[in-house]
């Protein structure tokens, strides 16, 4: 059974940092791209970053402007999302997702992904 389990969310003040983890099991980790999505209240789920586990290539939406960093520990089959300089508009439920192969050109589209975590809430207070 494939499982993606997010952890590390919570409440943080604006300007603070959090690190989310996505523990992956039940698939050959090196064969998959892992992405982070988020869904703010009343908004659509949006893909924000992706890492190709095979070669470590990373991709980011421009609006993140270097505040977020995705990384992969293949030995632990875990992907991390380090979030710095958090803003209230970063408040959302964050999901990790897995897609066979490297990150595609449309890595930000939820249609690309076969497996999803249950999501974890991040709240940034002003």
mmCIF file of N, CA and C in Angstrom:
data_model
loop_
_atom_site.group_PDB
_atom_site.id
_atom_site.type_symbol
_atom_site.label_atom_id
_atom_site.label_comp_id
_atom_site.label_asym_id
_atom_site.label_seq_id
_atom_site.Cartn_x
_atom_site.Cartn_y
_atom_site.Cartn_z
ATOM 1 N N UNK A 1 0.842 -1.197 0.000
ATOM 2 C CA UNK A 1 0.000 0.000 0.000
ATOM 3 C C UNK A 1 0.876 1.246 0.000
ATOM 4 N N UNK A 2 0.593 2.137 -0.926
ATOM 5 C CA UNK A 2 1.343 3.392 -0.992
ATOM 6 C C UNK A 2 0.809 4.353 0.067
ATOM 7 N N UNK A 3 1.742 4.948 0.797
ATOM 8 C CA UNK A 3 1.353 5.936 1.797
ATOM 9 C C UNK A 3 2.272 7.141 1.714
ATOM 10 N N UNK A 4 1.668 8.306 1.793
ATOM 11 C CA UNK A 4 2.397 9.559 1.929
ATOM 12 C C UNK A 4 1.844 10.227 3.183
ATOM 13 N N UNK A 5 2.704 10.513 4.126
ATOM 14 C CA UNK A 5 2.268 11.052 5.406
ATOM 15 C C UNK A 5 3.011 12.350 5.691
ATOM 16 N N UNK A 6 2.234 13.427 5.753
ATOM 17 C CA UNK A 6 2.813 14.742 6.040
ATOM 18 C C UNK A 6 2.897 14.972 7.550
ATOM 19 N N UNK A 7 3.873 15.748 7.949
ATOM 20 C CA UNK A 7 4.006 16.164 9.354
ATOM 21 C C UNK A 7 4.738 17.497 9.389
ATOM 22 N N UNK A 8 4.685 18.141 10.555
ATOM 23 C CA UNK A 8 5.442 19.375 10.759
ATOM 24 C C UNK A 8 4.648 20.657 10.637
ATOM 25 N N UNK A 9 3.363 20.543 10.377
ATOM 26 C CA UNK A 9 2.551 21.755 10.262
ATOM 27 C C UNK A 9 2.238 22.356 11.625
ATOM 28 N N UNK A 10 1.453 23.428 11.606
ATOM 29 C CA UNK A 10 1.063 24.063 12.855
ATOM 30 C C UNK A 10 0.865 25.550 12.701
ATOM 31 N N UNK A 11 0.902 26.228 13.832
ATOM 32 C CA UNK A 11 0.697 27.674 13.887
ATOM 33 C C UNK A 11 2.041 28.378 14.054
ATOM 34 N N UNK A 12 2.265 29.397 13.248
ATOM 35 C CA UNK A 12 3.511 30.161 13.313
ATOM 36 C C UNK A 12 3.202 31.629 13.047
ATOM 37 N N UNK A 13 3.998 32.489 13.632
ATOM 38 C CA UNK A 13 3.814 33.924 13.377
ATOM 39 C C UNK A 13 4.417 34.310 12.037
ATOM 40 N N UNK A 14 3.890 35.374 11.480
ATOM 41 C CA UNK A 14 4.443 35.899 10.230
ATOM 42 C C UNK A 14 5.932 36.177 10.392
ATOM 43 N N UNK A 15 6.680 35.806 9.368
ATOM 44 C CA UNK A 15 8.127 35.951 9.422
ATOM 45 C C UNK A 15 8.841 34.716 9.941
ATOM 46 N N UNK A 16 8.100 33.794 10.495
ATOM 47 C CA UNK A 16 8.681 32.576 11.044
ATOM 48 C C UNK A 16 8.917 31.512 9.994
ATOM 49 N N UNK A 17 9.346 30.345 10.461
ATOM 50 C CA UNK A 17 9.690 29.232 9.575
ATOM 51 C C UNK A 17 9.048 27.939 10.057
ATOM 52 N N UNK A 18 8.840 27.051 9.125
ATOM 53 C CA UNK A 18 8.391 25.691 9.407
ATOM 54 C C UNK A 18 9.074 24.752 8.430
ATOM 55 N N UNK A 19 9.220 23.499 8.844
ATOM 56 C CA UNK A 19 9.661 22.469 7.917
ATOM 57 C C UNK A 19 8.638 21.346 7.908
ATOM 58 N N UNK A 20 8.066 21.122 6.737
ATOM 59 C CA UNK A 20 7.137 20.018 6.549
ATOM 60 C C UNK A 20 7.905 18.793 6.070
ATOM 61 N N UNK A 21 7.430 17.639 6.478
ATOM 62 C CA UNK A 21 7.994 16.374 6.023
ATOM 63 C C UNK A 21 6.912 15.559 5.333
ATOM 64 N N UNK A 22 7.325 14.793 4.338
ATOM 65 C CA UNK A 22 6.432 13.866 3.646
ATOM 66 C C UNK A 22 7.134 12.514 3.621
ATOM 67 N N UNK A 23 6.688 11.610 4.470
ATOM 68 C CA UNK A 23 7.268 10.267 4.540
ATOM 69 C C UNK A 23 6.538 9.366 3.551
ATOM 70 N N UNK A 24 7.293 8.771 2.643
ATOM 71 C CA UNK A 24 6.723 7.989 1.549
ATOM 72 C C UNK A 24 7.050 6.513 1.739
ATOM 73 N N UNK A 25 6.071 5.651 1.535
ATOM 74 C CA UNK A 25 6.299 4.215 1.611
ATOM 75 C C UNK A 25 5.414 3.509 0.594
ATOM 76 N N UNK A 26 5.794 2.269 0.273
ATOM 77 C CA UNK A 26 4.978 1.456 -0.614
ATOM 78 C C UNK A 26 5.249 1.645 -2.088
ATOM 79 N N UNK A 27 6.271 2.427 -2.453
ATOM 80 C CA UNK A 27 6.645 2.564 -3.853
ATOM 81 C C UNK A 27 8.165 2.693 -3.934
ATOM 82 N N UNK A 28 8.683 2.568 -5.156
ATOM 83 C CA UNK A 28 10.133 2.700 -5.362
ATOM 84 C C UNK A 28 10.442 4.187 -5.428
ATOM 85 N N UNK A 29 10.911 4.700 -4.318
ATOM 86 C CA UNK A 29 11.022 6.146 -4.139
ATOM 87 C C UNK A 29 11.808 6.811 -5.263
ATOM 88 N N UNK A 30 12.918 6.214 -5.671
ATOM 89 C CA UNK A 30 13.789 6.839 -6.675
ATOM 90 C C UNK A 30 13.118 7.004 -8.027
ATOM 91 N N UNK A 31 12.000 6.324 -8.245
ATOM 92 C CA UNK A 31 11.309 6.374 -9.538
ATOM 93 C C UNK A 31 10.254 7.459 -9.623
ATOM 94 N N UNK A 32 10.099 8.209 -8.534
ATOM 95 C CA UNK A 32 8.958 9.123 -8.461
ATOM 96 C C UNK A 32 9.369 10.574 -8.282
ATOM 97 N N UNK A 33 8.538 11.439 -8.802
ATOM 98 C CA UNK A 33 8.581 12.859 -8.476
ATOM 99 C C UNK A 33 7.649 13.095 -7.296
ATOM 100 N N UNK A 34 8.085 13.922 -6.361
ATOM 101 C CA UNK A 34 7.269 14.281 -5.220
ATOM 102 C C UNK A 34 7.046 15.787 -5.241
ATOM 103 N N UNK A 35 5.816 16.183 -5.148
ATOM 104 C CA UNK A 35 5.468 17.599 -5.188
ATOM 105 C C UNK A 35 4.733 18.011 -3.921
ATOM 106 N N UNK A 36 4.772 19.282 -3.668
ATOM 107 C CA UNK A 36 3.956 19.881 -2.611
ATOM 108 C C UNK A 36 2.887 20.759 -3.251
ATOM 109 N N UNK A 37 1.681 20.584 -2.756
ATOM 110 C CA UNK A 37 0.550 21.411 -3.144
ATOM 111 C C UNK A 37 0.037 22.098 -1.893
ATOM 112 N N UNK A 38 -0.758 23.126 -2.108
ATOM 113 C CA UNK A 38 -1.450 23.728 -0.971
ATOM 114 C C UNK A 38 -2.825 24.196 -1.402
ATOM 115 N N UNK A 39 -3.715 24.224 -0.424
ATOM 116 C CA UNK A 39 -5.080 24.674 -0.690
ATOM 117 C C UNK A 39 -5.517 25.586 0.431
ATOM 118 N N UNK A 40 -5.665 26.862 0.093
ATOM 119 C CA UNK A 40 -6.130 27.853 1.051
ATOM 120 C C UNK A 40 -7.646 27.807 1.108
ATOM 121 N N UNK A 41 -8.238 28.280 2.193
ATOM 122 C CA UNK A 41 -9.697 28.273 2.317
ATOM 123 C C UNK A 41 -10.360 28.978 1.141
ATOM 124 N N UNK A 42 -11.297 28.312 0.515
ATOM 125 C CA UNK A 42 -12.036 28.901 -0.585
ATOM 126 C C UNK A 42 -11.296 28.978 -1.905
ATOM 127 N N UNK A 43 -10.118 28.377 -1.959
ATOM 128 C CA UNK A 43 -9.319 28.432 -3.190
ATOM 129 C C UNK A 43 -9.033 27.032 -3.709
ATOM 130 N N UNK A 44 -8.587 26.978 -4.959
ATOM 131 C CA UNK A 44 -8.235 25.700 -5.557
ATOM 132 C C UNK A 44 -6.876 25.215 -5.048
ATOM 133 N N UNK A 45 -6.695 23.928 -5.120
ATOM 134 C CA UNK A 45 -5.401 23.361 -4.756
ATOM 135 C C UNK A 45 -4.374 23.763 -5.815
ATOM 136 N N UNK A 46 -3.210 24.232 -5.366
ATOM 137 C CA UNK A 46 -2.181 24.681 -6.294
ATOM 138 C C UNK A 46 -0.862 23.967 -6.011
ATOM 139 N N UNK A 47 -0.209 23.560 -7.069
ATOM 140 C CA UNK A 47 1.117 22.969 -6.941
ATOM 141 C C UNK A 47 2.149 24.069 -6.811
ATOM 142 N N UNK A 48 3.097 23.899 -5.886
ATOM 143 C CA UNK A 48 4.067 24.959 -5.653
ATOM 144 C C UNK A 48 5.508 24.536 -5.892
ATOM 145 N N UNK A 49 5.815 23.275 -5.766
ATOM 146 C CA UNK A 49 7.198 22.832 -5.948
ATOM 147 C C UNK A 49 7.240 21.332 -6.162
ATOM 148 N N UNK A 50 8.316 20.878 -6.803
ATOM 149 C CA UNK A 50 8.453 19.461 -7.112
ATOM 150 C C UNK A 50 9.934 19.082 -7.070
ATOM 151 N N UNK A 51 10.210 17.848 -6.668
ATOM 152 C CA UNK A 51 11.572 17.318 -6.723
ATOM 153 C C UNK A 51 11.533 15.957 -7.413
ATOM 154 N N UNK A 52 12.479 15.764 -8.330
ATOM 155 C CA UNK A 52 12.630 14.468 -8.981
ATOM 156 C C UNK A 52 13.559 13.623 -8.123
ATOM 157 N N UNK A 53 13.057 12.550 -7.563
ATOM 158 C CA UNK A 53 13.866 11.744 -6.647
ATOM 159 C C UNK A 53 15.049 11.085 -7.357
ATOM 160 N N UNK A 54 14.944 10.891 -8.661
ATOM 161 C CA UNK A 54 16.014 10.207 -9.408
ATOM 162 C C UNK A 54 17.278 11.039 -9.494
ATOM 163 N N UNK A 55 17.134 12.350 -9.643
ATOM 164 C CA UNK A 55 18.325 13.184 -9.839
ATOM 165 C C UNK A 55 18.350 14.443 -8.980
ATOM 166 N N UNK A 56 17.330 14.639 -8.159
ATOM 167 C CA UNK A 56 17.318 15.779 -7.260
ATOM 168 C C UNK A 56 16.947 17.103 -7.883
ATOM 169 N N UNK A 57 16.549 17.103 -9.160
ATOM 170 C CA UNK A 57 16.151 18.364 -9.788
ATOM 171 C C UNK A 57 14.911 18.914 -9.087
ATOM 172 N N UNK A 58 14.909 20.234 -8.919
ATOM 173 C CA UNK A 58 13.799 20.874 -8.220
ATOM 174 C C UNK A 58 13.168 21.954 -9.092
ATOM 175 N N UNK A 59 11.915 22.211 -8.824
ATOM 176 C CA UNK A 59 11.133 23.180 -9.574
ATOM 177 C C UNK A 59 10.249 23.945 -8.591
ATOM 178 N N UNK A 60 10.109 25.241 -8.861
ATOM 179 C CA UNK A 60 9.333 26.096 -7.962
ATOM 180 C C UNK A 60 8.451 27.048 -8.751
ATOM 181 N N UNK A 61 7.300 27.355 -8.162
ATOM 182 C CA UNK A 61 6.510 28.445 -8.728
ATOM 183 C C UNK A 61 7.217 29.763 -8.416
ATOM 184 N N UNK A 62 7.169 30.668 -9.360
ATOM 185 C CA UNK A 62 7.926 31.921 -9.238
ATOM 186 C C UNK A 62 7.550 32.723 -8.001
ATOM 187 N N UNK A 63 6.278 32.651 -7.613
ATOM 188 C CA UNK A 63 5.834 33.532 -6.537
ATOM 189 C C UNK A 63 6.456 33.169 -5.195
ATOM 190 N N UNK A 64 7.061 31.972 -5.095
ATOM 191 C CA UNK A 64 7.703 31.602 -3.830
ATOM 192 C C UNK A 64 8.949 32.439 -3.580
ATOM 193 N N UNK A 65 9.580 32.926 -4.652
ATOM 194 C CA UNK A 65 10.690 33.883 -4.559
ATOM 195 C C UNK A 65 11.774 33.459 -3.579
ATOM 196 N N UNK A 66 12.110 32.190 -3.583
ATOM 197 C CA UNK A 66 13.217 31.724 -2.766
ATOM 198 C C UNK A 66 12.891 31.494 -1.306
ATOM 199 N N UNK A 67 11.647 31.690 -0.915
ATOM 200 C CA UNK A 67 11.303 31.501 0.501
ATOM 201 C C UNK A 67 11.188 30.034 0.883
ATOM 202 N N UNK A 68 10.808 29.196 -0.072
ATOM 203 C CA UNK A 68 10.588 27.785 0.208
ATOM 204 C C UNK A 68 11.679 26.951 -0.470
ATOM 205 N N UNK A 69 12.074 25.866 0.188
ATOM 206 C CA UNK A 69 13.060 24.952 -0.374
ATOM 207 C C UNK A 69 12.575 23.526 -0.224
ATOM 208 N N UNK A 70 12.547 22.795 -1.338
ATOM 209 C CA UNK A 70 12.190 21.387 -1.308
ATOM 210 C C UNK A 70 13.471 20.571 -1.352
ATOM 211 N N UNK A 71 13.498 19.485 -0.589
ATOM 212 C CA UNK A 71 14.657 18.596 -0.598
ATOM 213 C C UNK A 71 14.189 17.166 -0.393
ATOM 214 N N UNK A 72 15.055 16.250 -0.764
ATOM 215 C CA UNK A 72 14.700 14.841 -0.731
ATOM 216 C C UNK A 72 15.804 14.050 -0.052
ATOM 217 N N UNK A 73 15.443 13.194 0.879
ATOM 218 C CA UNK A 73 16.388 12.255 1.494
ATOM 219 C C UNK A 73 15.983 10.872 1.024
ATOM 220 N N UNK A 74 16.662 10.388 -0.006
ATOM 221 C CA UNK A 74 16.260 9.112 -0.614
ATOM 222 C C UNK A 74 16.450 7.944 0.344
ATOM 223 N N UNK A 75 17.442 8.027 1.213
ATOM 224 C CA UNK A 75 17.673 6.947 2.173
ATOM 225 C C UNK A 75 16.493 6.812 3.138
ATOM 226 N N UNK A 76 15.902 7.937 3.477
ATOM 227 C CA UNK A 76 14.761 7.934 4.399
ATOM 228 C C UNK A 76 13.425 7.953 3.659
ATOM 229 N N UNK A 77 13.468 7.983 2.345
ATOM 230 C CA UNK A 77 12.262 8.099 1.490
ATOM 231 C C UNK A 77 11.335 9.193 2.023
ATOM 232 N N UNK A 78 11.938 10.332 2.265
ATOM 233 C CA UNK A 78 11.215 11.468 2.822
ATOM 234 C C UNK A 78 11.571 12.729 2.043
ATOM 235 N N UNK A 79 10.566 13.533 1.805
ATOM 236 C CA UNK A 79 10.744 14.825 1.155
ATOM 237 C C UNK A 79 10.382 15.912 2.160
ATOM 238 N N UNK A 80 11.161 16.980 2.130
ATOM 239 C CA UNK A 80 10.969 18.083 3.064
ATOM 240 C C UNK A 80 10.598 19.349 2.314
ATOM 241 N N UNK A 81 9.869 20.210 2.995
ATOM 242 C CA UNK A 81 9.598 21.548 2.481
ATOM 243 C C UNK A 81 9.941 22.526 3.587
ATOM 244 N N UNK A 82 11.042 23.231 3.393
ATOM 245 C CA UNK A 82 11.444 24.256 4.343
ATOM 246 C C UNK A 82 10.794 25.561 3.917
ATOM 247 N N UNK A 83 10.058 26.170 4.814
ATOM 248 C CA UNK A 83 9.331 27.398 4.513
ATOM 249 C C UNK A 83 9.833 28.504 5.431
ATOM 250 N N UNK A 84 10.423 29.516 4.830
ATOM 251 C CA UNK A 84 10.948 30.663 5.581
ATOM 252 C C UNK A 84 10.136 31.924 5.269
ATOM 253 N N UNK A 85 10.311 32.922 6.117
ATOM 254 C CA UNK A 85 9.649 34.230 5.912
ATOM 255 C C UNK A 85 8.162 34.040 5.626
ATOM 256 N N UNK A 86 7.514 33.247 6.431
ATOM 257 C CA UNK A 86 6.109 32.910 6.179
ATOM 258 C C UNK A 86 5.213 34.132 6.296
ATOM 259 N N UNK A 87 4.189 34.140 5.471
ATOM 260 C CA UNK A 87 3.222 35.231 5.400
ATOM 261 C C UNK A 87 1.835 34.685 5.697
ATOM 262 N N UNK A 88 0.930 35.535 6.148
ATOM 263 C CA UNK A 88 -0.438 35.049 6.392
ATOM 264 C C UNK A 88 -1.062 34.394 5.160
ATOM 265 N N UNK A 89 -0.704 34.857 3.990
ATOM 266 C CA UNK A 89 -1.262 34.270 2.765
ATOM 267 C C UNK A 89 -0.708 32.881 2.462
ATOM 268 N N UNK A 90 0.271 32.422 3.231
ATOM 269 C CA UNK A 90 0.752 31.047 3.107
ATOM 270 C C UNK A 90 -0.131 30.074 3.884
ATOM 271 N N UNK A 91 -1.071 30.599 4.632
ATOM 272 C CA UNK A 91 -1.987 29.752 5.391
ATOM 273 C C UNK A 91 -2.769 28.849 4.445
ATOM 274 N N UNK A 92 -2.706 27.550 4.687
ATOM 275 C CA UNK A 92 -3.333 26.578 3.789
ATOM 276 C C UNK A 92 -3.164 25.182 4.377
ATOM 277 N N UNK A 93 -3.857 24.237 3.777
ATOM 278 C CA UNK A 93 -3.547 22.828 3.996
ATOM 279 C C UNK A 93 -2.529 22.431 2.932
ATOM 280 N N UNK A 94 -1.443 21.845 3.384
ATOM 281 C CA UNK A 94 -0.358 21.451 2.484
ATOM 282 C C UNK A 94 -0.399 19.939 2.271
ATOM 283 N N UNK A 95 -0.268 19.558 1.009
ATOM 284 C CA UNK A 95 -0.316 18.160 0.623
ATOM 285 C C UNK A 95 0.967 17.787 -0.123
ATOM 286 N N UNK A 96 1.447 16.571 0.077
ATOM 287 C CA UNK A 96 2.471 16.054 -0.814
ATOM 288 C C UNK A 96 1.820 15.009 -1.724
ATOM 289 N N UNK A 97 2.417 14.851 -2.904
ATOM 290 C CA UNK A 97 1.860 13.961 -3.913
ATOM 291 C C UNK A 97 2.987 13.324 -4.705
ATOM 292 N N UNK A 98 2.734 12.128 -5.228
ATOM 293 C CA UNK A 98 3.748 11.376 -5.952
ATOM 294 C C UNK A 98 3.278 11.070 -7.370
ATOM 295 N N UNK A 99 4.211 11.195 -8.309
ATOM 296 C CA UNK A 99 3.946 10.908 -9.722
ATOM 297 C C UNK A 99 5.117 10.104 -10.266
ATOM 298 N N UNK A 100 4.822 9.037 -11.006
ATOM 299 C CA UNK A 100 5.878 8.199 -11.560
ATOM 300 C C UNK A 100 6.711 8.978 -12.571
ATOM 301 N N UNK A 101 8.034 8.871 -12.430
ATOM 302 C CA UNK A 101 8.932 9.570 -13.335
ATOM 303 C C UNK A 101 9.443 10.866 -12.726
ATOM 304 N N UNK A 102 10.183 11.660 -13.502
ATOM 305 C CA UNK A 102 10.667 12.940 -12.990
ATOM 306 C C UNK A 102 9.549 13.979 -12.990
ATOM 307 N N UNK A 103 9.816 15.128 -12.379
ATOM 308 C CA UNK A 103 8.854 16.229 -12.415
ATOM 309 C C UNK A 103 8.602 16.609 -13.874
ATOM 310 N N UNK A 104 7.357 16.720 -14.233
ATOM 311 C CA UNK A 104 7.008 17.087 -15.601
ATOM 312 C C UNK A 104 6.905 18.603 -15.733
ATOM 313 N N UNK A 105 6.749 19.052 -16.962
ATOM 314 C CA UNK A 105 6.576 20.492 -17.197
ATOM 315 C C UNK A 105 5.319 21.025 -16.523
ATOM 316 N N UNK A 106 4.369 20.153 -16.322
ATOM 317 C CA UNK A 106 3.127 20.561 -15.652
ATOM 318 C C UNK A 106 3.073 20.015 -14.232
ATOM 319 N N UNK A 107 4.201 20.072 -13.522
ATOM 320 C CA UNK A 107 4.297 19.498 -12.183
ATOM 321 C C UNK A 107 3.303 20.126 -11.212
ATOM 322 N N UNK A 108 2.817 21.333 -11.533
ATOM 323 C CA UNK A 108 1.936 22.076 -10.647
ATOM 324 C C UNK A 108 0.471 21.670 -10.789
ATOM 325 N N UNK A 109 0.184 20.764 -11.729
ATOM 326 C CA UNK A 109 -1.192 20.342 -11.981
ATOM 327 C C UNK A 109 -1.518 19.099 -11.176
ATOM 328 N N UNK A 110 -2.599 19.164 -10.406
ATOM 329 C CA UNK A 110 -2.930 18.016 -9.559
ATOM 330 C C UNK A 110 -3.307 16.793 -10.385
ATOM 331 N N UNK A 111 -3.636 16.975 -11.656
ATOM 332 C CA UNK A 111 -3.990 15.835 -12.506
ATOM 333 C C UNK A 111 -2.813 14.894 -12.729
ATOM 334 N N UNK A 112 -1.593 15.414 -12.517
ATOM 335 C CA UNK A 112 -0.399 14.631 -12.808
ATOM 336 C C UNK A 112 -0.152 13.515 -11.791
ATOM 337 N N UNK A 113 -0.752 13.593 -10.632
ATOM 338 C CA UNK A 113 -0.296 12.792 -9.498
ATOM 339 C C UNK A 113 -1.224 11.638 -9.171
ATOM 340 N N UNK A 114 -0.590 10.503 -8.862
ATOM 341 C CA UNK A 114 -1.324 9.277 -8.588
ATOM 342 C C UNK A 114 -1.609 9.065 -7.112
ATOM 343 N N UNK A 115 -0.711 9.579 -6.277
ATOM 344 C CA UNK A 115 -0.825 9.303 -4.846
ATOM 345 C C UNK A 115 -0.727 10.610 -4.062
ATOM 346 N N UNK A 116 -1.515 10.679 -3.003
ATOM 347 C CA UNK A 116 -1.605 11.897 -2.206
ATOM 348 C C UNK A 116 -1.524 11.587 -0.722
ATOM 349 N N UNK A 117 -0.954 12.526 0.022
ATOM 350 C CA UNK A 117 -1.051 12.476 1.467
ATOM 351 C C UNK A 117 -2.383 13.042 1.929
ATOM 352 N N UNK A 118 -2.594 12.978 3.228
ATOM 353 C CA UNK A 118 -3.880 13.410 3.781
ATOM 354 C C UNK A 118 -3.936 14.919 4.003
ATOM 355 N N UNK A 119 -2.785 15.563 3.926
ATOM 356 C CA UNK A 119 -2.729 17.014 4.112
ATOM 357 C C UNK A 119 -2.423 17.401 5.541
ATOM 358 N N UNK A 120 -1.790 18.545 5.696
ATOM 359 C CA UNK A 120 -1.481 19.050 7.022
ATOM 360 C C UNK A 120 -1.671 20.564 7.019
ATOM 361 N N UNK A 121 -2.228 21.067 8.107
ATOM 362 C CA UNK A 121 -2.588 22.479 8.154
ATOM 363 C C UNK A 121 -1.420 23.337 8.610
ATOM 364 N N UNK A 122 -1.233 24.440 7.894
ATOM 365 C CA UNK A 122 -0.268 25.462 8.272
ATOM 366 C C UNK A 122 -1.026 26.771 8.423
ATOM 367 N N UNK A 123 -0.903 27.390 9.580
ATOM 368 C CA UNK A 123 -1.563 28.662 9.841
ATOM 369 C C UNK A 123 -0.506 29.692 10.210
ATOM 370 N N UNK A 124 -0.502 30.800 9.472
ATOM 371 C CA UNK A 124 0.445 31.880 9.728
ATOM 372 C C UNK A 124 -0.336 33.075 10.249
ATOM 373 N N UNK A 125 -0.035 33.462 11.468
ATOM 374 C CA UNK A 125 -0.743 34.589 12.076
ATOM 375 C C UNK A 125 -0.006 35.892 11.803
ATOM 376 N N UNK A 126 -0.770 36.962 11.705
ATOM 377 C CA UNK A 126 -0.173 38.280 11.408
ATOM 378 C C UNK A 126 0.211 39.010 12.680
#
